[in-house]
mmCIF file of C-alpha atoms in Angstrom:
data_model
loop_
_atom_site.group_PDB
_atom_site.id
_atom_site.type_symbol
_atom_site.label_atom_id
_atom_site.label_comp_id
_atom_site.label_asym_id
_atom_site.label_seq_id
_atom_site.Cartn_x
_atom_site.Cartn_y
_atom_site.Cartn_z
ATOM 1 C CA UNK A 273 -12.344 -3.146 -4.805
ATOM 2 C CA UNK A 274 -14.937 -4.315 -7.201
ATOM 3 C CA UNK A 275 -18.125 -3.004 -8.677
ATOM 4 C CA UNK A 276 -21.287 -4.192 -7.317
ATOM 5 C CA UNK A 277 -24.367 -3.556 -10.179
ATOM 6 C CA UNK A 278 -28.003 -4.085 -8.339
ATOM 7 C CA UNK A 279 -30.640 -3.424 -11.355
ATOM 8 C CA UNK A 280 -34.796 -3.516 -11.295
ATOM 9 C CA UNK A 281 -37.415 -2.934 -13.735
ATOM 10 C CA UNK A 282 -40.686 -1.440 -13.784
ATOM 11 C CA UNK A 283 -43.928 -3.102 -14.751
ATOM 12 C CA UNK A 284 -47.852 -2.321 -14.294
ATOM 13 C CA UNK A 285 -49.600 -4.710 -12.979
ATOM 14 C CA UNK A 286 -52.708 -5.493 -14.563
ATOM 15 C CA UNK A 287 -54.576 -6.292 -11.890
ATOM 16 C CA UNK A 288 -54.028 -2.895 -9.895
ATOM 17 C CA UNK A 289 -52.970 -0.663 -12.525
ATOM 18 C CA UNK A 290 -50.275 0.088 -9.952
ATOM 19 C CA UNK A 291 -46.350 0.009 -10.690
ATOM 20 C CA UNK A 292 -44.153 -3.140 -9.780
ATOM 21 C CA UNK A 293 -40.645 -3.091 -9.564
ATOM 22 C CA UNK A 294 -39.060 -6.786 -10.633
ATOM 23 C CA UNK A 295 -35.858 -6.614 -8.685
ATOM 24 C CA UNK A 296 -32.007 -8.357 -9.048
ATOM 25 C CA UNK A 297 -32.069 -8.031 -5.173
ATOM 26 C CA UNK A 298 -33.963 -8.502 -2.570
ATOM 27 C CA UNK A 299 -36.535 -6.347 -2.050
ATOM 28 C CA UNK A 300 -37.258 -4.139 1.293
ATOM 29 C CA UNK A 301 -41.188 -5.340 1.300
ATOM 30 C CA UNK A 302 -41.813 -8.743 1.696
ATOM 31 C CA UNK A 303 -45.169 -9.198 -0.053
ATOM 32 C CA UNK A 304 -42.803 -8.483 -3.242
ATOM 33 C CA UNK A 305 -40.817 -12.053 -2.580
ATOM 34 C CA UNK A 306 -42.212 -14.322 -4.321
ATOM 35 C CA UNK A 307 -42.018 -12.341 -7.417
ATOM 36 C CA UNK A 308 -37.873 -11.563 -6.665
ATOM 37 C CA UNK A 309 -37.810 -15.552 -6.103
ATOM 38 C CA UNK A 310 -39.897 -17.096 -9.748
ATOM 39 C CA UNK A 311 -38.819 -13.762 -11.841
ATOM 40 C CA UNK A 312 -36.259 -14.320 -14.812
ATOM 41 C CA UNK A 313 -34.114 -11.959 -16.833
ATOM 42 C CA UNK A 314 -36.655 -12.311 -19.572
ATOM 43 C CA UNK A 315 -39.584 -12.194 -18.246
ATOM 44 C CA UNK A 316 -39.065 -9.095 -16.552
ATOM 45 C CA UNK A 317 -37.657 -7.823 -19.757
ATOM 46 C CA UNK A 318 -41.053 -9.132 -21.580
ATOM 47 C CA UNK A 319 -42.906 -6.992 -19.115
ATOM 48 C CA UNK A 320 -41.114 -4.094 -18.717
ATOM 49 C CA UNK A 321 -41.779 -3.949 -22.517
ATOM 50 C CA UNK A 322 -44.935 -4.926 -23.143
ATOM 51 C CA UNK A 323 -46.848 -1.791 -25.005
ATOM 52 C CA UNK A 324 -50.565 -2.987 -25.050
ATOM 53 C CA UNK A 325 -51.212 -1.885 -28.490
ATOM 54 C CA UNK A 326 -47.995 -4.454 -29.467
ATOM 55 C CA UNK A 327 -48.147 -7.125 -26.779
ATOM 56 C CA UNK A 328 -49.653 -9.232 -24.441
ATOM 57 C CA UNK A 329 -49.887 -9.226 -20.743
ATOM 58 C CA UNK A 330 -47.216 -11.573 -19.606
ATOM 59 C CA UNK A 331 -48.224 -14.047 -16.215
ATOM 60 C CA UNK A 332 -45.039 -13.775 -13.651
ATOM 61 C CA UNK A 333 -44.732 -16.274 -10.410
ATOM 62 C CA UNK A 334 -46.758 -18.963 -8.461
ATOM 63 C CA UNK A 335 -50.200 -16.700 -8.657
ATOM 64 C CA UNK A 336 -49.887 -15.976 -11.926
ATOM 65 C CA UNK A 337 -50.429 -11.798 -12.165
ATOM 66 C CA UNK A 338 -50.200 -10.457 -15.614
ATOM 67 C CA UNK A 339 -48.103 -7.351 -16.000
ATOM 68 C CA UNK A 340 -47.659 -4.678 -19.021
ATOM 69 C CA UNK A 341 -45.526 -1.855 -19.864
ATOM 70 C CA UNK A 342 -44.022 0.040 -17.423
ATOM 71 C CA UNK A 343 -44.322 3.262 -18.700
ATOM 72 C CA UNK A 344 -47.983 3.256 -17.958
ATOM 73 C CA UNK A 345 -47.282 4.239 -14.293
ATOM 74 C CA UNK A 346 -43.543 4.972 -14.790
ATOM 75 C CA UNK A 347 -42.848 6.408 -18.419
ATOM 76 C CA UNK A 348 -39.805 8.504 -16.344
ATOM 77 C CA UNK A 349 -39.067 5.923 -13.739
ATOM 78 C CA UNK A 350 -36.469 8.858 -11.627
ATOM 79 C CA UNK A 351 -38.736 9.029 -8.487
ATOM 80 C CA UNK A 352 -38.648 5.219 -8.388
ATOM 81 C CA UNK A 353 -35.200 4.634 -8.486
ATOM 82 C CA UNK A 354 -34.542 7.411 -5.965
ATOM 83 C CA UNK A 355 -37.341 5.490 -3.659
ATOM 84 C CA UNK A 356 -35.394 2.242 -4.216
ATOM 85 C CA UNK A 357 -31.988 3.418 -3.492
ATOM 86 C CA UNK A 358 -33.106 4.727 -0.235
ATOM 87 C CA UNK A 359 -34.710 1.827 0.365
ATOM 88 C CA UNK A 360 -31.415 0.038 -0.255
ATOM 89 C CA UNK A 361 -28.786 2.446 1.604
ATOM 90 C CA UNK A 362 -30.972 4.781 3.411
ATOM 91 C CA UNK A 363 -32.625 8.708 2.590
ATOM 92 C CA UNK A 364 -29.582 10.235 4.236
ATOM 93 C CA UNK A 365 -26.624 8.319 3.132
ATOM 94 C CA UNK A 366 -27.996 8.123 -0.449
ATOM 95 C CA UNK A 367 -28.559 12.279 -0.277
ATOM 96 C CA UNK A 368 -24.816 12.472 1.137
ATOM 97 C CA UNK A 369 -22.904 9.974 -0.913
ATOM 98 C CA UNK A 370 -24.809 9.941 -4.512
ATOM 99 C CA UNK A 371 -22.106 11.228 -6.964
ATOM 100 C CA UNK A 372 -24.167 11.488 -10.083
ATOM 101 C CA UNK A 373 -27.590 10.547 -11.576
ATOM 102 C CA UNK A 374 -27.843 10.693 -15.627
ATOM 103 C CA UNK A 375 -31.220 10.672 -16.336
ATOM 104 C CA UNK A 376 -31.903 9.888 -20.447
ATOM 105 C CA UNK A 377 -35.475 10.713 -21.846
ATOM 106 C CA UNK A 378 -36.572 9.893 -25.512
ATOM 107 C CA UNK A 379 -37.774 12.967 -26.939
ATOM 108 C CA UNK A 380 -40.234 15.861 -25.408
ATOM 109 C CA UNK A 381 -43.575 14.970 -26.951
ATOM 110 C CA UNK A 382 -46.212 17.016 -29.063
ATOM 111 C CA UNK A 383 -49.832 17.088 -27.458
ATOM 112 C CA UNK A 384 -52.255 16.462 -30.291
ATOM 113 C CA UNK A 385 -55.994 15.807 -29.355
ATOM 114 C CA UNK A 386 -58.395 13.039 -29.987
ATOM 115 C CA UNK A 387 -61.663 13.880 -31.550
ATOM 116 C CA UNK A 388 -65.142 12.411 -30.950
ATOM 117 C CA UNK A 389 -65.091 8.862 -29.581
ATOM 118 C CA UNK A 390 -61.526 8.465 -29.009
ATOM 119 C CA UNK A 391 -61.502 11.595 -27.086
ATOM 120 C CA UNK A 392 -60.872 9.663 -23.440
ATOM 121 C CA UNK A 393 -58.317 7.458 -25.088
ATOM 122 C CA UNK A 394 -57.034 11.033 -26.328
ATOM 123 C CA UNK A 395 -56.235 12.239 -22.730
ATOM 124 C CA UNK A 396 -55.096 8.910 -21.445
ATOM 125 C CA UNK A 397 -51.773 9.218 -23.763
ATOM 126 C CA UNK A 398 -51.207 13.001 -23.587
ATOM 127 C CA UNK A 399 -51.537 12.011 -19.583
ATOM 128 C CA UNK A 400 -48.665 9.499 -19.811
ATOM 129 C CA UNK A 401 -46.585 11.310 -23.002
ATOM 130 C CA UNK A 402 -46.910 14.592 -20.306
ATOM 131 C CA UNK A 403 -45.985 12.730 -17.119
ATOM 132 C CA UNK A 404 -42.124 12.075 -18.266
ATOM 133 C CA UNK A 405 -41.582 15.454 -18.131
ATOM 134 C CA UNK A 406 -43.604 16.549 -15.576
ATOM 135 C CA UNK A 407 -41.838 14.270 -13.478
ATOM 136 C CA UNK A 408 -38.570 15.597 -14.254
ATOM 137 C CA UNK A 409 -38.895 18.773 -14.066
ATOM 138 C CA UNK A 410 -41.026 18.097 -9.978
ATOM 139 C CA UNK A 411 -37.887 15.862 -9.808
ATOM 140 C CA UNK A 412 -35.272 18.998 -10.339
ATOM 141 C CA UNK A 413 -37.530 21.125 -8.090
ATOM 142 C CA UNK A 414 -37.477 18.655 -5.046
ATOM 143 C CA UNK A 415 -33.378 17.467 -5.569
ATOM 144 C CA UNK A 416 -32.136 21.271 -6.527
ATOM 145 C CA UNK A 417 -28.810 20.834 -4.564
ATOM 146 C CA UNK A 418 -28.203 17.559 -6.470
ATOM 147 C CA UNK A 419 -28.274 19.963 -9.752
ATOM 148 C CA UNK A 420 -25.758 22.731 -7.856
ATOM 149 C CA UNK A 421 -23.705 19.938 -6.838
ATOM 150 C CA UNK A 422 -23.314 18.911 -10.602
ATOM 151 C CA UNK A 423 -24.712 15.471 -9.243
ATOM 152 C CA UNK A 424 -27.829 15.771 -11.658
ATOM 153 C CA UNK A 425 -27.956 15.648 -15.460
ATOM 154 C CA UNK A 426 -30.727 14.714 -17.592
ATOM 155 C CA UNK A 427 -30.701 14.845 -21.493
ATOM 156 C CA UNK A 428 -34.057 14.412 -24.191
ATOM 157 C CA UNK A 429 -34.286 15.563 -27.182
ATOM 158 C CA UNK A 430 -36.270 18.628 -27.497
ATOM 159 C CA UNK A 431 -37.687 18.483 -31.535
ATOM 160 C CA UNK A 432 -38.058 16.208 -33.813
ATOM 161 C CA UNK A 433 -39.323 13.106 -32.448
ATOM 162 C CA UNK A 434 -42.343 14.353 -31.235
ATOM 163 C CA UNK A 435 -44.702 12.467 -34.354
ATOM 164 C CA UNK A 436 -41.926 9.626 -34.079
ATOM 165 C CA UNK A 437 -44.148 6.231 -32.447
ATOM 166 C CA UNK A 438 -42.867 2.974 -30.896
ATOM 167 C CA UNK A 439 -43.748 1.223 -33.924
ATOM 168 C CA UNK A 440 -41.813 3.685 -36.621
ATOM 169 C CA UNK A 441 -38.905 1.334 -36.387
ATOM 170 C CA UNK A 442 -37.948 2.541 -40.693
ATOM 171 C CA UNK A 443 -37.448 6.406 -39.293
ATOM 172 C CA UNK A 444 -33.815 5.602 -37.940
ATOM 173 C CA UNK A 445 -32.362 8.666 -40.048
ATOM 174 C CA UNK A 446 -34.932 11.126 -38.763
ATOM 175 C CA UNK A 447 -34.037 10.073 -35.308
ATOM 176 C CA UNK A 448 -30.213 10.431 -35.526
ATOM 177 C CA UNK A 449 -30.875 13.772 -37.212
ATOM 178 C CA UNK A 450 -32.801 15.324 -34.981
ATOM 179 C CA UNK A 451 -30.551 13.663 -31.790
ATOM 180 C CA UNK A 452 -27.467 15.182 -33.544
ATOM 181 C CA UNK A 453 -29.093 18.500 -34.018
ATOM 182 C CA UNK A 454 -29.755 18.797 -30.120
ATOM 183 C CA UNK A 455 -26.150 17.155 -29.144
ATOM 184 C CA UNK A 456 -25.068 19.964 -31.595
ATOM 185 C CA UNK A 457 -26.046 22.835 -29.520
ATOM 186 C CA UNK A 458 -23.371 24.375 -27.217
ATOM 187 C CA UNK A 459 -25.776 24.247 -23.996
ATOM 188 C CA UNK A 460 -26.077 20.415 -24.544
ATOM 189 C CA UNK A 461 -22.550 20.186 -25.532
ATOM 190 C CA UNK A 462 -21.193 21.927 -22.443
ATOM 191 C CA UNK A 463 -23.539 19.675 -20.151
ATOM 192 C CA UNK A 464 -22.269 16.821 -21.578
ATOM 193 C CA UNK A 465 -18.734 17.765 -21.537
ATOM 194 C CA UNK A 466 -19.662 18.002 -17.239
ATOM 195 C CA UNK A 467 -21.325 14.937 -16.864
ATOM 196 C CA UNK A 468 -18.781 13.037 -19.050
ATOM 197 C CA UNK A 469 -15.990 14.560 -16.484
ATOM 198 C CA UNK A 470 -18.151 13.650 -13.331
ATOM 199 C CA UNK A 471 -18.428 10.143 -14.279
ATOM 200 C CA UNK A 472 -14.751 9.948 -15.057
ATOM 201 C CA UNK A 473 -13.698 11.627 -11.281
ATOM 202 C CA UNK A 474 -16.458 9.235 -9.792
ATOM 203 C CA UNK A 475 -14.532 5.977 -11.232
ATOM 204 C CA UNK A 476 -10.902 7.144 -10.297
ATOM 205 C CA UNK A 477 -11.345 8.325 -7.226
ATOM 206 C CA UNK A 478 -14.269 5.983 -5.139
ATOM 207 C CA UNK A 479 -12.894 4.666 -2.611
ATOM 208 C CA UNK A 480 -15.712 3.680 -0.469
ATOM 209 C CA UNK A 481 -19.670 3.110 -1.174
ATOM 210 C CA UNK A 482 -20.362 6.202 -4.144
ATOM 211 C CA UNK A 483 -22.734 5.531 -6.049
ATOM 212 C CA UNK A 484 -23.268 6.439 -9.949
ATOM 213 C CA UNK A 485 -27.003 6.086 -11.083
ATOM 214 C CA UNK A 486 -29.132 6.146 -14.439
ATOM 215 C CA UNK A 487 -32.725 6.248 -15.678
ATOM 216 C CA UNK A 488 -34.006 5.621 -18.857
ATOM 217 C CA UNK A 489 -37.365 6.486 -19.091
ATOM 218 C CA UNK A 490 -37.496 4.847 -22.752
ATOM 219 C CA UNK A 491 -37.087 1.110 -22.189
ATOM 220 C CA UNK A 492 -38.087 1.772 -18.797
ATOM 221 C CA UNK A 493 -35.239 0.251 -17.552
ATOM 222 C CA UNK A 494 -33.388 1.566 -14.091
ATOM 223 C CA UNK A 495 -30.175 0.775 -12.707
ATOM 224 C CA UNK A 496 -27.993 1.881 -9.980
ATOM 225 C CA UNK A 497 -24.259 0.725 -8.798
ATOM 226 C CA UNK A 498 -22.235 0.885 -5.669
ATOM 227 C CA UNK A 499 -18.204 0.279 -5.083
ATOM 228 C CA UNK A 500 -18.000 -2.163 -2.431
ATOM 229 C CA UNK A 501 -14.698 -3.580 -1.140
#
């Protein structure tokens, strides 16, 4: 027995605005080929990560579309990788088998608005600082039994890195403060203590396709694995 790691990306296109996953497999739609077939490691990296006020668009495959950061259609990628995994082993097996999904967000974020001019830029980043949350919380609603089942966790850090941006690369102390004041709390503790457990009873005792799965909403980087024989 051996573990078999399948992994994908997401990236906006520029051209649509719309979400592309860059794949290490194939993927179920064909018109996404030729991007699976010219994609590397770090190019898909490069746009996975490419914040427009830091980077440029980078051009991926023979026609040349430009992508940018993911997490301007996917800041909590969760309802992707579900979509992908059934695309992968199908709704029902996925729902029956899955043995645990960690899902790891980077802070809930403050809401502060723009004035005057920048007031539609304003709404444009509450809309996508908003959306990870949002997204989990629809996501706990719609997979309940996957919570009951202790098959669920999800962690982010609820104060102190809400004025914390991508570029505040000096503020390492503030952020292992305030991540070690919300590890610190017994609810977090005890959740931890579940999943931790969970993981460990997944990797002793698979003995056919389980699957262990993780989101992080972050880097906006999504992976999944399967046991295979």
């Amino acid at each position: 027995m051996a573990w078999s790691i399948i992994s994908f990306v997401c990236a906006t296109s520029k051209q649509t605005s719309k979400t592309v996953c860059l794949t290490s497999y194939p993927p179920s739609r064909s018109w996404q080929e030729h991007l699976f077939r010219s994609t590397k490691i770090w190019e898909a990296c490069r746009a996975t990560s490419a914040a427009t006020s830091f980077f440029d668009p980078i051009s991926i495959g023979q026609f040349g579309e430009e992508f940018v950061d993911g997490a301007l259609g996917a800041n909590n990628p969760i309802n992707i990788l579900w979509s992908q995994a059934q695309d992968v082993w199908g709704a029902s097996h996925l729902q029956r088998r899955l043995q645990c999904l960690v899902s790891i967000g980077t802070g809930v974020p403050s809401i502060k608005p723009f004035r005057d001019a920048f007031v539609h830029i304003g709404k444009s980043l509450v809309a996508i600082a908003t959306e990870t949350d949002n997204t989990a919380e629809q996501f706990r609603r719609d997979k309940f039994d996957l919570i009951n089942d202790g098959r669920y966790y999800r962690f982010n850090v609820n104060r102190g890195l809400e004025d914390i941006g991508l570029e505040e690369t000096k503020k390492k102390k503030e952020i292992v403060a305030a991540t070690g004041c919300y590890l610190d709390s017994q609810e977090v503790f005890e959740q931890l203590k579940r999943c931790a457990e969970k993981l460990k009873l997944t990797q002793e005792s698979c003995k056919s396709d389980l699957f262990c799965s993780f989101t992080h909403p972050g880097c906006k980087l999504t992976w999944y694995s399967r046991h295979v024989d």
